[in-house]
PDB file of C-alpha atoms in Angstrom:
ATOM      1  CA  ASN A 128      10.045  45.509   2.137  1.00 52.00           C
ATOM      2  CA  ALA A 129       8.337  42.438   2.811  1.00 70.00           C
ATOM      3  CA  GLY A 130       6.964  42.795   6.199  1.00 87.00           C
ATOM      4  CA  VAL A 131       7.356  39.766   9.414  1.00 92.00           C
ATOM      5  CA  MET A 132       6.111  37.025   7.606  1.00 93.00           C
ATOM      6  CA  GLN A 133       4.563  33.707   9.754  1.00 96.00           C
ATOM      7  CA  ASN A 134       3.150  30.690   8.457  1.00 96.00           C
ATOM      8  CA  PRO A 135       1.171  28.416   8.166  1.00 97.00           C
ATOM      9  CA  ARG A 136      -1.897  31.499   8.649  1.00 95.00           C
ATOM     10  CA  HIS A 137      -3.566  28.062  10.017  1.00 96.00           C
ATOM     11  CA  LEU A 138      -3.247  25.235  11.541  1.00 98.00           C
ATOM     12  CA  VAL A 139      -5.222  22.281  12.634  1.00 98.00           C
ATOM     13  CA  ARG A 140      -3.827  19.881  14.240  1.00 98.00           C
ATOM     14  CA  ARG A 141      -4.683  16.958  16.772  1.00 98.00           C
ATOM     15  CA  ARG A 142      -5.177  16.353  20.399  1.00 98.00           C
ATOM     16  CA  GLY A 143      -0.942  15.050  21.065  1.00 98.00           C
ATOM     17  CA  GLN A 144       0.223  15.796  17.120  1.00 98.00           C
ATOM     18  CA  GLU A 145       3.124  18.578  17.426  1.00 98.00           C
ATOM     19  CA  ALA A 146       2.771  21.430  16.239  1.00 98.00           C
ATOM     20  CA  ARG A 147       5.420  23.611  14.347  1.00 98.00           C
ATOM     21  CA  LEU A 148       5.081  27.816  13.497  1.00 98.00           C
ATOM     22  CA  ARG A 149       7.691  29.887  11.383  1.00 98.00           C
ATOM     23  CA  CYS A 150       7.911  33.197  11.617  1.00 97.00           C
ATOM     24  CA  SER A 151      10.843  35.050   8.573  1.00 97.00           C
ATOM     25  CA  PRO A 152      11.686  38.944  10.374  1.00 95.00           C
ATOM     26  CA  MET A 153      11.729  41.860   8.411  1.00 93.00           C
ATOM     27  CA  LYS A 154      14.684  42.398   6.401  1.00 92.00           C
ATOM     28  CA  GLY A 155      17.809  43.808   8.706  1.00 90.00           C
ATOM     29  CA  HIS A 156      16.069  42.519  11.999  1.00 91.00           C
ATOM     30  CA  SER A 157      17.827  39.865  13.983  1.00 91.00           C
ATOM     31  CA  HIS A 158      16.197  40.282  17.124  1.00 91.00           C
ATOM     32  CA  VAL A 159      12.794  37.937  16.928  1.00 93.00           C
ATOM     33  CA  TYR A 160       9.872  38.046  19.425  1.00 93.00           C
ATOM     34  CA  TRP A 161       7.238  35.041  20.328  1.00 95.00           C
ATOM     35  CA  TYR A 162       3.971  35.968  20.899  1.00 95.00           C
ATOM     36  CA  ARG A 163       0.476  34.374  22.166  1.00 96.00           C
ATOM     37  CA  GLN A 164      -2.903  35.625  22.251  1.00 91.00           C
ATOM     38  CA  LEU A 165      -5.583  33.373  23.319  1.00 90.00           C
ATOM     39  CA  PRO A 166      -9.130  34.156  22.946  1.00 86.00           C
ATOM     40  CA  GLU A 167     -10.418  36.801  24.733  1.00 80.00           C
ATOM     41  CA  GLU A 168      -7.329  37.891  26.526  1.00 83.00           C
ATOM     42  CA  GLY A 169      -4.613  40.422  24.992  1.00 83.00           C
ATOM     43  CA  LEU A 170      -0.521  39.012  24.169  1.00 89.00           C
ATOM     44  CA  LYS A 171       1.472  37.241  26.700  1.00 91.00           C
ATOM     45  CA  PHE A 172       5.241  37.238  25.626  1.00 91.00           C
ATOM     46  CA  MET A 173       7.182  34.471  25.381  1.00 95.00           C
ATOM     47  CA  VAL A 174      10.697  34.430  24.145  1.00 94.00           C
ATOM     48  CA  TYR A 175      12.708  37.048  22.445  1.00 92.00           C
ATOM     49  CA  LEU A 176      15.284  35.559  20.657  1.00 93.00           C
ATOM     50  CA  GLN A 177      18.720  36.314  18.694  1.00 92.00           C
ATOM     51  CA  LYS A 178      20.066  34.676  15.931  1.00 91.00           C
ATOM     52  CA  GLU A 179      20.857  31.042  17.623  1.00 90.00           C
ATOM     53  CA  ASN A 180      20.534  32.369  20.981  1.00 94.00           C
ATOM     54  CA  ILE A 181      17.180  32.271  23.697  1.00 94.00           C
ATOM     55  CA  ILE A 182      18.111  35.497  25.423  1.00 91.00           C
ATOM     56  CA  ASP A 183      14.892  35.960  26.904  1.00 90.00           C
ATOM     57  CA  GLU A 184      12.464  32.557  26.589  1.00 93.00           C
ATOM     58  CA  SER A 185      10.362  34.316  30.331  1.00 90.00           C
ATOM     59  CA  GLY A 186       7.539  33.880  28.462  1.00 92.00           C
ATOM     60  CA  MET A 187       6.939  30.084  27.737  1.00 95.00           C
ATOM     61  CA  PRO A 188       5.595  27.080  29.352  1.00 95.00           C
ATOM     62  CA  LYS A 189       8.142  25.270  31.087  1.00 91.00           C
ATOM     63  CA  GLU A 190       7.197  21.593  29.111  1.00 95.00           C
ATOM     64  CA  ARG A 191       6.227  21.015  25.281  1.00 98.00           C
ATOM     65  CA  PHE A 192       6.945  24.602  24.045  1.00 98.00           C
ATOM     66  CA  SER A 193      11.320  25.200  22.049  1.00 97.00           C
ATOM     67  CA  ALA A 194      11.673  28.294  20.332  1.00 98.00           C
ATOM     68  CA  GLU A 195      14.569  28.368  17.642  1.00 97.00           C
ATOM     69  CA  PHE A 196      15.792  31.151  15.068  1.00 96.00           C
ATOM     70  CA  PRO A 197      18.905  29.140  13.592  1.00 94.00           C
ATOM     71  CA  LYS A 198      21.632  32.087  11.453  1.00 92.00           C
ATOM     72  CA  GLU A 199      19.444  31.187   8.403  1.00 92.00           C
ATOM     73  CA  GLY A 200      16.122  30.241   7.578  1.00 94.00           C
ATOM     74  CA  PRO A 201      13.562  31.855   9.857  1.00 97.00           C
ATOM     75  CA  SER A 202      12.193  31.446  13.625  1.00 98.00           C
ATOM     76  CA  ILE A 203      10.157  28.453  14.513  1.00 98.00           C
ATOM     77  CA  LEU A 204       7.705  28.512  17.286  1.00 98.00           C
ATOM     78  CA  ARG A 205       7.600  23.607  18.866  1.00 98.00           C
ATOM     79  CA  ILE A 206       4.752  22.805  20.529  1.00 98.00           C
ATOM     80  CA  GLN A 207       5.177  18.851  20.844  1.00 98.00           C
ATOM     81  CA  GLN A 208       2.034  16.965  22.025  1.00 98.00           C
ATOM     82  CA  VAL A 209      -1.094  19.498  21.223  1.00 98.00           C
ATOM     83  CA  VAL A 210      -3.298  19.641  23.726  1.00 97.00           C
ATOM     84  CA  ARG A 211      -6.558  21.571  23.313  1.00 96.00           C
ATOM     85  CA  GLY A 212      -5.734  24.658  25.827  1.00 95.00           C
ATOM     86  CA  ASP A 213      -3.087  25.340  23.479  1.00 97.00           C
ATOM     87  CA  SER A 214      -5.579  26.535  20.220  1.00 97.00           C
ATOM     88  CA  ALA A 215      -4.458  30.443  20.342  1.00 96.00           C
ATOM     89  CA  ALA A 216      -3.225  32.990  17.737  1.00 93.00           C
ATOM     90  CA  TYR A 217       0.582  32.624  17.788  1.00 96.00           C
ATOM     91  CA  PHE A 218       2.525  35.785  16.251  1.00 95.00           C
ATOM     92  CA  CYS A 219       6.044  36.797  15.704  1.00 95.00           C
ATOM     93  CA  ALA A 220       7.819  39.999  15.712  1.00 92.00           C
ATOM     94  CA  SER A 221      11.411  41.447  14.196  1.00 91.00           C
ATOM     95  CA  SER A 222      12.884  44.245  15.387  1.00 88.00           C
ATOM     96  CA  GLU A 223      16.519  45.878  13.437  1.00 87.00           C
ATOM     97  CA  THR A 224      18.218  46.049  16.975  1.00 81.00           C
ATOM     98  CA  TYR A 225      18.018  46.423  20.906  1.00 74.00           C
ATOM     99  CA  ASP A 226      17.568  49.307  22.332  1.00 72.00           C
ATOM    100  CA  SER A 227      14.771  51.144  24.049  1.00 62.00           C
ATOM    101  CA  TYR A 228      13.103  53.659  21.159  1.00 68.00           C
ATOM    102  CA  THR A 229      13.185  50.523  18.595  1.00 74.00           C
ATOM    103  CA  GLU A 230       9.835  49.329  17.698  1.00 77.00           C
ATOM    104  CA  ALA A 231       8.694  46.303  16.634  1.00 82.00           C
ATOM    105  CA  PHE A 232       6.887  44.652  13.601  1.00 87.00           C
ATOM    106  CA  PHE A 233       4.522  41.897  14.426  1.00 90.00           C
ATOM    107  CA  GLY A 234       3.258  39.055  11.363  1.00 91.00           C
ATOM    108  CA  GLN A 235      -0.674  38.078  10.530  1.00 90.00           C
ATOM    109  CA  GLY A 236       0.292  35.504  13.285  1.00 93.00           C
ATOM    110  CA  THR A 237      -0.779  31.367  12.738  1.00 96.00           C
ATOM    111  CA  ARG A 238      -4.165  30.071  14.532  1.00 94.00           C
ATOM    112  CA  LEU A 239      -3.286  27.130  16.430  1.00 97.00           C
ATOM    113  CA  THR A 240      -6.660  25.924  16.093  1.00 97.00           C
ATOM    114  CA  VAL A 241      -6.641  21.439  18.015  1.00 98.00           C
ATOM    115  CA  VAL A 242      -9.107  19.342  17.911  1.00 97.00           C
TER     116      VAL A 242
ATOM    117  CA  ALA B  59       5.666  43.807  37.981  1.00 75.00           C
ATOM    118  CA  GLN B  60       4.149  46.337  35.151  1.00 80.00           C
ATOM    119  CA  SER B  61       0.568  46.114  33.414  1.00 88.00           C
ATOM    120  CA  VAL B  62      -1.844  47.407  31.380  1.00 93.00           C
ATOM    121  CA  THR B  63      -5.748  47.660  31.736  1.00 95.00           C
ATOM    122  CA  GLN B  64      -8.181  48.959  29.588  1.00 96.00           C
ATOM    123  CA  PRO B  65     -11.242  48.425  31.660  1.00 96.00           C
ATOM    124  CA  ASP B  66     -13.557  48.988  28.452  1.00 95.00           C
ATOM    125  CA  ILE B  67     -14.589  46.083  27.133  1.00 94.00           C
ATOM    126  CA  HIS B  68     -16.989  46.859  24.394  1.00 96.00           C
ATOM    127  CA  ILE B  69     -17.540  50.656  22.603  1.00 97.00           C
ATOM    128  CA  THR B  70     -20.347  50.979  19.981  1.00 97.00           C
ATOM    129  CA  VAL B  71     -20.298  54.190  18.788  1.00 97.00           C
ATOM    130  CA  SER B  72     -22.223  56.032  16.142  1.00 97.00           C
ATOM    131  CA  GLU B  73     -20.300  56.309  12.198  1.00 97.00           C
ATOM    132  CA  GLY B  74     -18.459  60.134  12.848  1.00 97.00           C
ATOM    133  CA  ALA B  75     -19.080  60.721  16.716  1.00 98.00           C
ATOM    134  CA  SER B  76     -16.212  61.546  19.037  1.00 97.00           C
ATOM    135  CA  LEU B  77     -13.731  58.669  20.317  1.00 97.00           C
ATOM    136  CA  GLU B  78     -12.306  57.566  23.283  1.00 98.00           C
ATOM    137  CA  LEU B  79     -10.571  54.120  24.428  1.00 98.00           C
ATOM    138  CA  ARG B  80      -9.326  54.074  28.137  1.00 98.00           C
ATOM    139  CA  CYS B  81      -5.658  52.650  29.366  1.00 98.00           C
ATOM    140  CA  ASN B  82      -4.598  53.388  32.544  1.00 97.00           C
ATOM    141  CA  TYR B  83      -0.234  51.526  33.000  1.00 94.00           C
ATOM    142  CA  SER B  84       1.465  50.367  36.093  1.00 90.00           C
ATOM    143  CA  TYR B  85       5.211  50.555  36.024  1.00 83.00           C
ATOM    144  CA  GLY B  86       7.677  51.460  37.359  1.00 74.00           C
ATOM    145  CA  ALA B  87      10.068  54.098  35.004  1.00 76.00           C
ATOM    146  CA  THR B  88       9.742  56.389  32.719  1.00 76.00           C
ATOM    147  CA  PRO B  89       6.541  54.493  29.921  1.00 84.00           C
ATOM    148  CA  TYR B  90       7.155  53.313  27.012  1.00 87.00           C
ATOM    149  CA  LEU B  91       3.614  53.609  25.234  1.00 90.00           C
ATOM    150  CA  PHE B  92       1.828  51.579  22.820  1.00 92.00           C
ATOM    151  CA  TRP B  93      -1.911  51.427  20.807  1.00 95.00           C
ATOM    152  CA  TYR B  94      -1.660  49.030  18.131  1.00 94.00           C
ATOM    153  CA  VAL B  95      -4.741  47.803  16.210  1.00 95.00           C
ATOM    154  CA  GLN B  96      -5.720  44.525  14.864  1.00 90.00           C
ATOM    155  CA  SER B  97      -8.683  44.185  12.463  1.00 87.00           C
ATOM    156  CA  PRO B  98     -10.728  40.761  12.667  1.00 81.00           C
ATOM    157  CA  GLY B  99      -8.856  38.062  11.589  1.00 74.00           C
ATOM    158  CA  GLN B 100      -5.669  40.419  10.475  1.00 78.00           C
ATOM    159  CA  GLY B 101      -2.444  41.361  12.692  1.00 79.00           C
ATOM    160  CA  LEU B 102      -1.598  44.187  15.118  1.00 86.00           C
ATOM    161  CA  GLN B 103      -0.837  46.934  13.094  1.00 89.00           C
ATOM    162  CA  LEU B 104       0.680  50.071  15.249  1.00 89.00           C
ATOM    163  CA  LEU B 105      -0.896  52.664  15.496  1.00 94.00           C
ATOM    164  CA  LEU B 106       1.226  55.323  17.808  1.00 92.00           C
ATOM    165  CA  LYS B 107       3.450  55.224  20.513  1.00 89.00           C
ATOM    166  CA  TYR B 108       5.448  57.016  23.268  1.00 89.00           C
ATOM    167  CA  PHE B 109       8.755  57.281  23.836  1.00 83.00           C
ATOM    168  CA  SER B 110       9.295  60.729  25.968  1.00 81.00           C
ATOM    169  CA  GLY B 111       8.875  64.604  24.504  1.00 84.00           C
ATOM    170  CA  ASP B 112       5.062  65.867  23.325  1.00 88.00           C
ATOM    171  CA  THR B 113       2.957  64.057  25.813  1.00 91.00           C
ATOM    172  CA  LEU B 114       0.582  64.577  22.743  1.00 96.00           C
ATOM    173  CA  VAL B 115       1.083  61.920  20.464  1.00 95.00           C
ATOM    174  CA  GLN B 116      -0.064  61.187  16.816  1.00 96.00           C
ATOM    175  CA  GLY B 117      -0.483  58.485  14.691  1.00 95.00           C
ATOM    176  CA  ILE B 118      -1.738  56.622  12.351  1.00 94.00           C
ATOM    177  CA  LYS B 119      -5.815  57.395  11.122  1.00 94.00           C
ATOM    178  CA  GLY B 120      -6.077  60.424  12.299  1.00 97.00           C
ATOM    179  CA  PHE B 121      -5.597  58.288  16.342  1.00 98.00           C
ATOM    180  CA  GLU B 122      -4.145  60.571  18.423  1.00 98.00           C
ATOM    181  CA  ALA B 123      -3.112  59.893  22.166  1.00 98.00           C
ATOM    182  CA  GLU B 124      -2.176  61.644  25.693  1.00 96.00           C
ATOM    183  CA  PHE B 125       0.444  60.381  27.671  1.00 94.00           C
ATOM    184  CA  LYS B 126      -0.516  61.719  31.372  1.00 94.00           C
ATOM    185  CA  ARG B 127       1.811  60.074  33.891  1.00 91.00           C
ATOM    186  CA  SER B 128       0.018  61.701  36.718  1.00 92.00           C
ATOM    187  CA  GLN B 129      -2.946  59.735  36.244  1.00 94.00           C
ATOM    188  CA  SER B 130      -1.003  56.946  35.215  1.00 93.00           C
ATOM    189  CA  SER B 131      -3.596  57.260  31.947  1.00 96.00           C
ATOM    190  CA  PHE B 132      -2.177  57.225  27.849  1.00 97.00           C
ATOM    191  CA  ASN B 133      -5.917  57.682  26.137  1.00 98.00           C
ATOM    192  CA  LEU B 134      -6.839  56.528  22.631  1.00 98.00           C
ATOM    193  CA  ARG B 135      -8.590  59.884  20.164  1.00 98.00           C
ATOM    194  CA  LYS B 136     -10.157  60.244  17.369  1.00 98.00           C
ATOM    195  CA  PRO B 137     -12.348  63.643  16.461  1.00 97.00           C
ATOM    196  CA  SER B 138     -15.017  61.263  13.783  1.00 97.00           C
ATOM    197  CA  VAL B 139     -15.459  57.291  13.777  1.00 98.00           C
ATOM    198  CA  HIS B 140     -15.558  55.704  10.512  1.00 97.00           C
ATOM    199  CA  TRP B 141     -17.088  52.671  10.580  1.00 96.00           C
ATOM    200  CA  SER B 142     -13.736  51.564   9.042  1.00 95.00           C
ATOM    201  CA  ASP B 143     -11.997  51.919  12.530  1.00 97.00           C
ATOM    202  CA  ALA B 144     -14.430  49.389  14.308  1.00 97.00           C
ATOM    203  CA  ALA B 145     -11.718  46.910  15.078  1.00 96.00           C
ATOM    204  CA  GLU B 146     -10.036  45.634  18.348  1.00 94.00           C
ATOM    205  CA  TYR B 147      -8.173  48.175  19.865  1.00 97.00           C
ATOM    206  CA  PHE B 148      -4.721  46.732  22.828  1.00 95.00           C
ATOM    207  CA  CYS B 149      -2.490  49.069  24.312  1.00 96.00           C
ATOM    208  CA  ALA B 150       1.328  48.295  25.568  1.00 93.00           C
ATOM    209  CA  VAL B 151       3.728  49.186  27.281  1.00 90.00           C
ATOM    210  CA  GLY B 152       7.171  48.055  26.870  1.00 83.00           C
ATOM    211  CA  ALA B 153       9.881  47.237  28.845  1.00 70.00           C
ATOM    212  CA  GLY B 154      12.331  50.377  28.753  1.00 60.00           C
ATOM    213  CA  ASN B 155      14.066  49.025  31.759  1.00 55.00           C
ATOM    214  CA  THR B 156      15.362  46.106  30.065  1.00 55.00           C
ATOM    215  CA  GLY B 157      16.880  47.682  26.980  1.00 50.00           C
ATOM    216  CA  THR B 158      14.089  47.683  24.475  1.00 57.00           C
ATOM    217  CA  ALA B 159       9.832  48.176  23.785  1.00 51.00           C
ATOM    218  CA  SER B 160       9.305  45.242  22.163  1.00 67.00           C
ATOM    219  CA  LYS B 161       8.867  43.228  25.249  1.00 78.00           C
ATOM    220  CA  LEU B 162       5.547  44.081  25.601  1.00 86.00           C
ATOM    221  CA  THR B 163       3.101  43.581  28.251  1.00 89.00           C
ATOM    222  CA  PHE B 164      -0.572  44.150  26.635  1.00 92.00           C
ATOM    223  CA  GLY B 165      -3.820  45.144  27.253  1.00 94.00           C
ATOM    224  CA  THR B 166      -6.581  42.535  26.962  1.00 92.00           C
ATOM    225  CA  GLY B 167      -7.804  44.917  24.575  1.00 94.00           C
ATOM    226  CA  THR B 168     -11.688  46.529  23.471  1.00 96.00           C
ATOM    227  CA  ARG B 169     -13.512  45.660  21.447  1.00 95.00           C
ATOM    228  CA  LEU B 170     -14.494  48.510  19.241  1.00 97.00           C
ATOM    229  CA  GLN B 171     -18.167  48.612  17.451  1.00 97.00           C
ATOM    230  CA  VAL B 172     -18.938  51.091  15.066  1.00 97.00           C
ATOM    231  CA  THR B 173     -23.361  51.612  14.116  1.00 96.00           C
ATOM    232  CA  LEU B 174     -23.688  53.845  10.627  1.00 91.00           C
TER     233      LEU B 174
END
């Protein structure tokens, strides 16, 4: 059973371009969470999705950021018109169920660099 | 709102010495607590977790942590550190009242350096 797969591992974008980060959850997991780790900081929750639904996006910036988790395929975190401050590591986690004892498994992250 | 404090940004220990990494949390209800390790360029790996029951939790790689409700602490310990333990360690608290332990609030991390 493969773990949470994120791609690309490293992504370089020029200011103003779009960044697309992909996350394939573990087999059998239908709950996906995105976190952002800014340099020298801990991870910050961004968004929680289930298949075809955004459940909690309280940590998402109001503009330029969006996330989806379609019925088929990976979850996508999209950042439009990237700026230098978007440079960070973006981690995806998945879990099997939504209950108080569910463990989330993390991917290796996508390191976004905006130049 | 929940929060996690890791007061030590950077710790250096000698190989073979004991280790304790501090973690204090703020949470209104029963917390779900985690320790993760992040090696350079890698993702997070779960070391151990506490949901309920025995307050001394055993994890992987010889780590353990003790939940102390009176001190709002969940310190990570290891009796004898190995050079391969050098990494960043994150303490996290789960939003148990939302029905999942997976929406986590992380501390800022403690970077462990091991000298030979």
